PDB file of C-alpha atoms in Angstrom:
ATOM      1  CA  MET A   1      58.314 130.237 169.492  1.00 41.00           C
ATOM      2  CA  VAL A   2      55.174 128.732 167.751  1.00 53.00           C
ATOM      3  CA  LEU A   3      54.272 125.066 167.341  1.00 54.00           C
ATOM      4  CA  ALA A   4      55.526 125.476 163.614  1.00 58.00           C
ATOM      5  CA  ASP A   5      59.307 125.463 165.254  1.00 54.00           C
ATOM      6  CA  LEU A   6      58.585 122.686 167.267  1.00 53.00           C
ATOM      7  CA  GLU A   7      57.602 120.575 164.487  1.00 54.00           C
ATOM      8  CA  ARG A   8      61.176 121.386 162.866  1.00 60.00           C
ATOM      9  CA  GLY A   9      63.334 118.695 163.033  1.00 57.00           C
ATOM     10  CA  SER A  10      61.987 117.057 166.199  1.00 69.00           C
ATOM     11  CA  SER A  11      61.402 112.684 166.027  1.00 76.00           C
ATOM     12  CA  PRO A  12      58.252 111.130 164.920  1.00 73.00           C
ATOM     13  CA  PRO A  13      57.087 111.177 168.767  1.00 75.00           C
ATOM     14  CA  GLU A  14      57.863 114.655 169.353  1.00 81.00           C
ATOM     15  CA  ARG A  15      56.216 115.848 166.719  1.00 81.00           C
ATOM     16  CA  ALA A  16      53.496 113.231 167.099  1.00 78.00           C
ATOM     17  CA  ALA A  17      53.007 115.305 170.737  1.00 83.00           C
ATOM     18  CA  VAL A  18      53.455 118.562 169.072  1.00 86.00           C
ATOM     19  CA  THR A  19      50.917 118.201 166.310  1.00 86.00           C
ATOM     20  CA  GLU A  20      48.250 116.335 169.358  1.00 86.00           C
ATOM     21  CA  LEU A  21      49.763 119.728 171.027  1.00 91.00           C
ATOM     22  CA  GLY A  22      48.288 121.375 168.275  1.00 91.00           C
ATOM     23  CA  CYS A  23      44.892 120.483 167.556  1.00 93.00           C
ATOM     24  CA  LEU A  24      43.476 121.465 170.985  1.00 93.00           C
ATOM     25  CA  VAL A  25      45.236 124.309 171.154  1.00 94.00           C
ATOM     26  CA  HIS A  26      44.405 126.006 166.958  1.00 95.00           C
ATOM     27  CA  ARG A  27      40.359 124.315 168.491  1.00 95.00           C
ATOM     28  CA  LEU A  28      41.039 126.962 171.930  1.00 95.00           C
ATOM     29  CA  GLN A  29      42.208 129.534 169.337  1.00 95.00           C
ATOM     30  CA  TYR A  30      39.365 129.303 167.309  1.00 96.00           C
ATOM     31  CA  GLU A  31      37.393 129.555 170.410  1.00 94.00           C
ATOM     32  CA  LEU A  32      39.029 133.091 172.101  1.00 96.00           C
ATOM     33  CA  HIS A  33      39.386 134.672 168.627  1.00 96.00           C
ATOM     34  CA  GLY A  34      36.495 132.747 165.832  1.00 95.00           C
ATOM     35  CA  ASP A  35      38.806 132.508 163.291  1.00 96.00           C
ATOM     36  CA  PRO A  36      37.651 129.097 161.142  1.00 95.00           C
ATOM     37  CA  ALA A  37      41.141 128.769 160.119  1.00 96.00           C
ATOM     38  CA  ASP A  38      42.043 127.901 163.083  1.00 96.00           C
ATOM     39  CA  LEU A  39      39.825 125.065 162.476  1.00 97.00           C
ATOM     40  CA  ASP A  40      41.137 124.032 159.308  1.00 97.00           C
ATOM     41  CA  SER A  41      44.427 124.494 161.725  1.00 96.00           C
ATOM     42  CA  ALA A  42      42.776 122.061 163.975  1.00 96.00           C
ATOM     43  CA  VAL A  43      41.973 120.242 161.707  1.00 96.00           C
ATOM     44  CA  ASP A  44      45.183 119.522 159.868  1.00 95.00           C
ATOM     45  CA  ALA A  45      47.410 119.542 163.021  1.00 93.00           C
ATOM     46  CA  GLY A  46      45.119 116.368 164.851  1.00 93.00           C
ATOM     47  CA  ALA A  47      45.368 114.446 161.292  1.00 94.00           C
ATOM     48  CA  GLU A  48      49.295 114.991 160.914  1.00 92.00           C
ATOM     49  CA  SER A  49      49.456 112.844 164.875  1.00 90.00           C
ATOM     50  CA  LEU A  50      47.031 110.486 163.722  1.00 90.00           C
ATOM     51  CA  ARG A  51      49.073 109.622 161.165  1.00 90.00           C
ATOM     52  CA  LEU A  52      52.051 109.225 163.081  1.00 89.00           C
ATOM     53  CA  THR A  53      50.934 107.414 166.021  1.00 86.00           C
ATOM     54  CA  GLY A  54      46.922 106.557 165.933  1.00 83.00           C
ATOM     55  CA  ALA A  55      46.432 107.470 169.215  1.00 85.00           C
ATOM     56  CA  PRO A  56      42.909 106.995 170.946  1.00 86.00           C
ATOM     57  CA  SER A  57      43.041 110.743 172.516  1.00 84.00           C
ATOM     58  CA  VAL A  58      44.258 111.752 168.861  1.00 89.00           C
ATOM     59  CA  ARG A  59      41.392 110.882 167.312  1.00 92.00           C
ATOM     60  CA  ASN A  60      39.022 112.079 169.398  1.00 91.00           C
ATOM     61  CA  SER A  61      40.592 115.346 169.147  1.00 92.00           C
ATOM     62  CA  LEU A  62      40.526 115.416 165.565  1.00 95.00           C
ATOM     63  CA  ALA A  63      36.842 114.051 165.149  1.00 95.00           C
ATOM     64  CA  LEU A  64      36.208 116.947 167.706  1.00 94.00           C
ATOM     65  CA  ALA A  65      37.636 119.325 165.766  1.00 96.00           C
ATOM     66  CA  GLN A  66      36.320 117.310 162.522  1.00 96.00           C
ATOM     67  CA  TRP A  67      32.759 118.723 163.970  1.00 94.00           C
ATOM     68  CA  GLN A  68      33.521 122.063 164.920  1.00 94.00           C
ATOM     69  CA  ARG A  69      34.738 123.033 161.847  1.00 96.00           C
ATOM     70  CA  PHE A  70      31.644 120.903 160.270  1.00 93.00           C
ATOM     71  CA  VAL A  71      29.597 123.539 162.968  1.00 91.00           C
ATOM     72  CA  VAL A  72      30.795 126.615 161.585  1.00 93.00           C
ATOM     73  CA  ARG A  73      31.279 125.880 157.481  1.00 93.00           C
ATOM     74  CA  GLY A  74      28.975 123.296 157.078  1.00 89.00           C
ATOM     75  CA  GLU A  75      30.315 121.027 154.878  1.00 90.00           C
ATOM     76  CA  ARG A  76      29.196 117.158 155.067  1.00 89.00           C
ATOM     77  CA  GLY A  77      32.053 116.078 154.849  1.00 93.00           C
ATOM     78  CA  ASP A  78      33.896 116.970 158.162  1.00 95.00           C
ATOM     79  CA  LEU A  79      30.793 115.770 160.060  1.00 92.00           C
ATOM     80  CA  ASP A  80      31.329 112.118 158.258  1.00 93.00           C
ATOM     81  CA  ASP A  81      34.905 112.045 159.409  1.00 95.00           C
ATOM     82  CA  ALA A  82      33.696 113.244 162.760  1.00 95.00           C
ATOM     83  CA  ILE A  83      31.403 110.458 162.944  1.00 95.00           C
ATOM     84  CA  ARG A  84      33.202 108.117 161.517  1.00 95.00           C
ATOM     85  CA  GLY A  85      36.653 108.816 163.602  1.00 94.00           C
ATOM     86  CA  GLN A  86      34.431 108.854 166.766  1.00 95.00           C
ATOM     87  CA  SER A  87      32.502 105.452 166.439  1.00 95.00           C
ATOM     88  CA  GLU A  88      35.910 103.882 165.613  1.00 94.00           C
ATOM     89  CA  LEU A  89      37.148 105.064 168.614  1.00 93.00           C
ATOM     90  CA  LEU A  90      34.295 104.047 171.102  1.00 94.00           C
ATOM     91  CA  ALA A  91      34.611 100.566 169.399  1.00 95.00           C
ATOM     92  CA  ALA A  92      37.998 100.950 170.425  1.00 93.00           C
ATOM     93  CA  THR A  93      37.171 102.148 174.136  1.00 93.00           C
ATOM     94  CA  ALA A  94      36.652  99.181 176.519  1.00 95.00           C
ATOM     95  CA  PRO A  95      33.312 100.080 178.418  1.00 95.00           C
ATOM     96  CA  GLU A  96      34.613 100.036 181.857  1.00 97.00           C
ATOM     97  CA  ALA A  97      36.961 102.863 180.767  1.00 95.00           C
ATOM     98  CA  SER A  98      36.921 106.054 182.530  1.00 95.00           C
ATOM     99  CA  ALA A  99      37.336 107.182 178.531  1.00 93.00           C
ATOM    100  CA  TRP A 100      33.937 105.208 177.026  1.00 94.00           C
ATOM    101  CA  PRO A 101      31.099 107.469 178.112  1.00 95.00           C
ATOM    102  CA  GLY A 102      32.521 110.906 177.400  1.00 94.00           C
ATOM    103  CA  ARG A 103      32.907 109.155 173.337  1.00 93.00           C
ATOM    104  CA  ALA A 104      29.860 107.480 173.646  1.00 95.00           C
ATOM    105  CA  ALA A 105      28.501 111.267 174.189  1.00 94.00           C
ATOM    106  CA  ASN A 106      30.766 113.004 171.834  1.00 92.00           C
ATOM    107  CA  LEU A 107      29.275 110.030 169.702  1.00 94.00           C
ATOM    108  CA  ALA A 108      25.560 110.655 170.347  1.00 94.00           C
ATOM    109  CA  ALA A 109      25.577 114.226 169.447  1.00 90.00           C
ATOM    110  CA  MET A 110      27.066 114.072 166.356  1.00 90.00           C
ATOM    111  CA  LEU A 111      24.095 111.662 165.512  1.00 92.00           C
ATOM    112  CA  HIS A 112      21.806 113.101 167.054  1.00 89.00           C
ATOM    113  CA  ARG A 113      23.515 116.356 164.874  1.00 81.00           C
ATOM    114  CA  ALA A 114      23.514 114.981 161.489  1.00 84.00           C
ATOM    115  CA  ARG A 115      19.865 113.280 162.615  1.00 83.00           C
ATOM    116  CA  ARG A 116      18.481 117.073 162.739  1.00 78.00           C
ATOM    117  CA  ARG A 117      20.074 118.547 160.004  1.00 73.00           C
ATOM    118  CA  ARG A 118      18.694 116.073 157.848  1.00 73.00           C
ATOM    119  CA  SER A 119      14.804 116.872 159.527  1.00 72.00           C
ATOM    120  CA  GLY A 120      15.676 120.201 159.035  1.00 71.00           C
ATOM    121  CA  GLY A 121      15.088 120.964 162.780  1.00 61.00           C
ATOM    122  CA  PRO A 122      17.282 123.201 165.049  1.00 59.00           C
ATOM    123  CA  LEU A 123      20.800 122.270 165.220  1.00 55.00           C
ATOM    124  CA  PRO A 124      23.037 122.063 168.681  1.00 52.00           C
ATOM    125  CA  VAL A 125      26.466 123.500 169.432  1.00 55.00           C
ATOM    126  CA  ALA A 126      29.963 122.201 169.006  1.00 52.00           C
ATOM    127  CA  PRO A 127      31.581 121.013 171.973  1.00 54.00           C
ATOM    128  CA  SER A 128      33.621 123.613 173.991  1.00 52.00           C
ATOM    129  CA  ALA A 129      37.471 123.044 173.350  1.00 45.00           C
ATOM    130  CA  ALA A 130      38.225 124.316 176.480  1.00 44.00           C
ATOM    131  CA  SER A 131      36.215 120.430 177.979  1.00 46.00           C
ATOM    132  CA  GLY A 132      39.231 118.676 176.338  1.00 46.00           C
ATOM    133  CA  PRO A 133      39.238 115.731 174.425  1.00 45.00           C
ATOM    134  CA  THR A 134      37.556 112.275 177.145  1.00 45.00           C
TER     135      THR A 134
END
């Protein structure tokens, strides 16, 4: 059974959970197999889950998938979307929350990458999907 099979006929909360999981699973598949189509699937699944729930964990997973796809394809829109999503997420996260440092670090890395891209310097690598969302 694949994720698409689980999505069919499920309620909106179930579908949101499955698509959120799909975002992470497709990122991990990319890590294992290197097929950029898996990143497309991760972004699609994350966007669908975010549309259904707006949950912070989904916004984080989607931003990381968009960033990872930017690293692979170099499309500026992915980086812009990742930075926007991570910025919104960080703004909505209380500074004392345990997730705040990881989310701030993710945003800092994205901003650093954008700056390095503009300056022509070497670029850092994308975060590993294995580390999971923060």
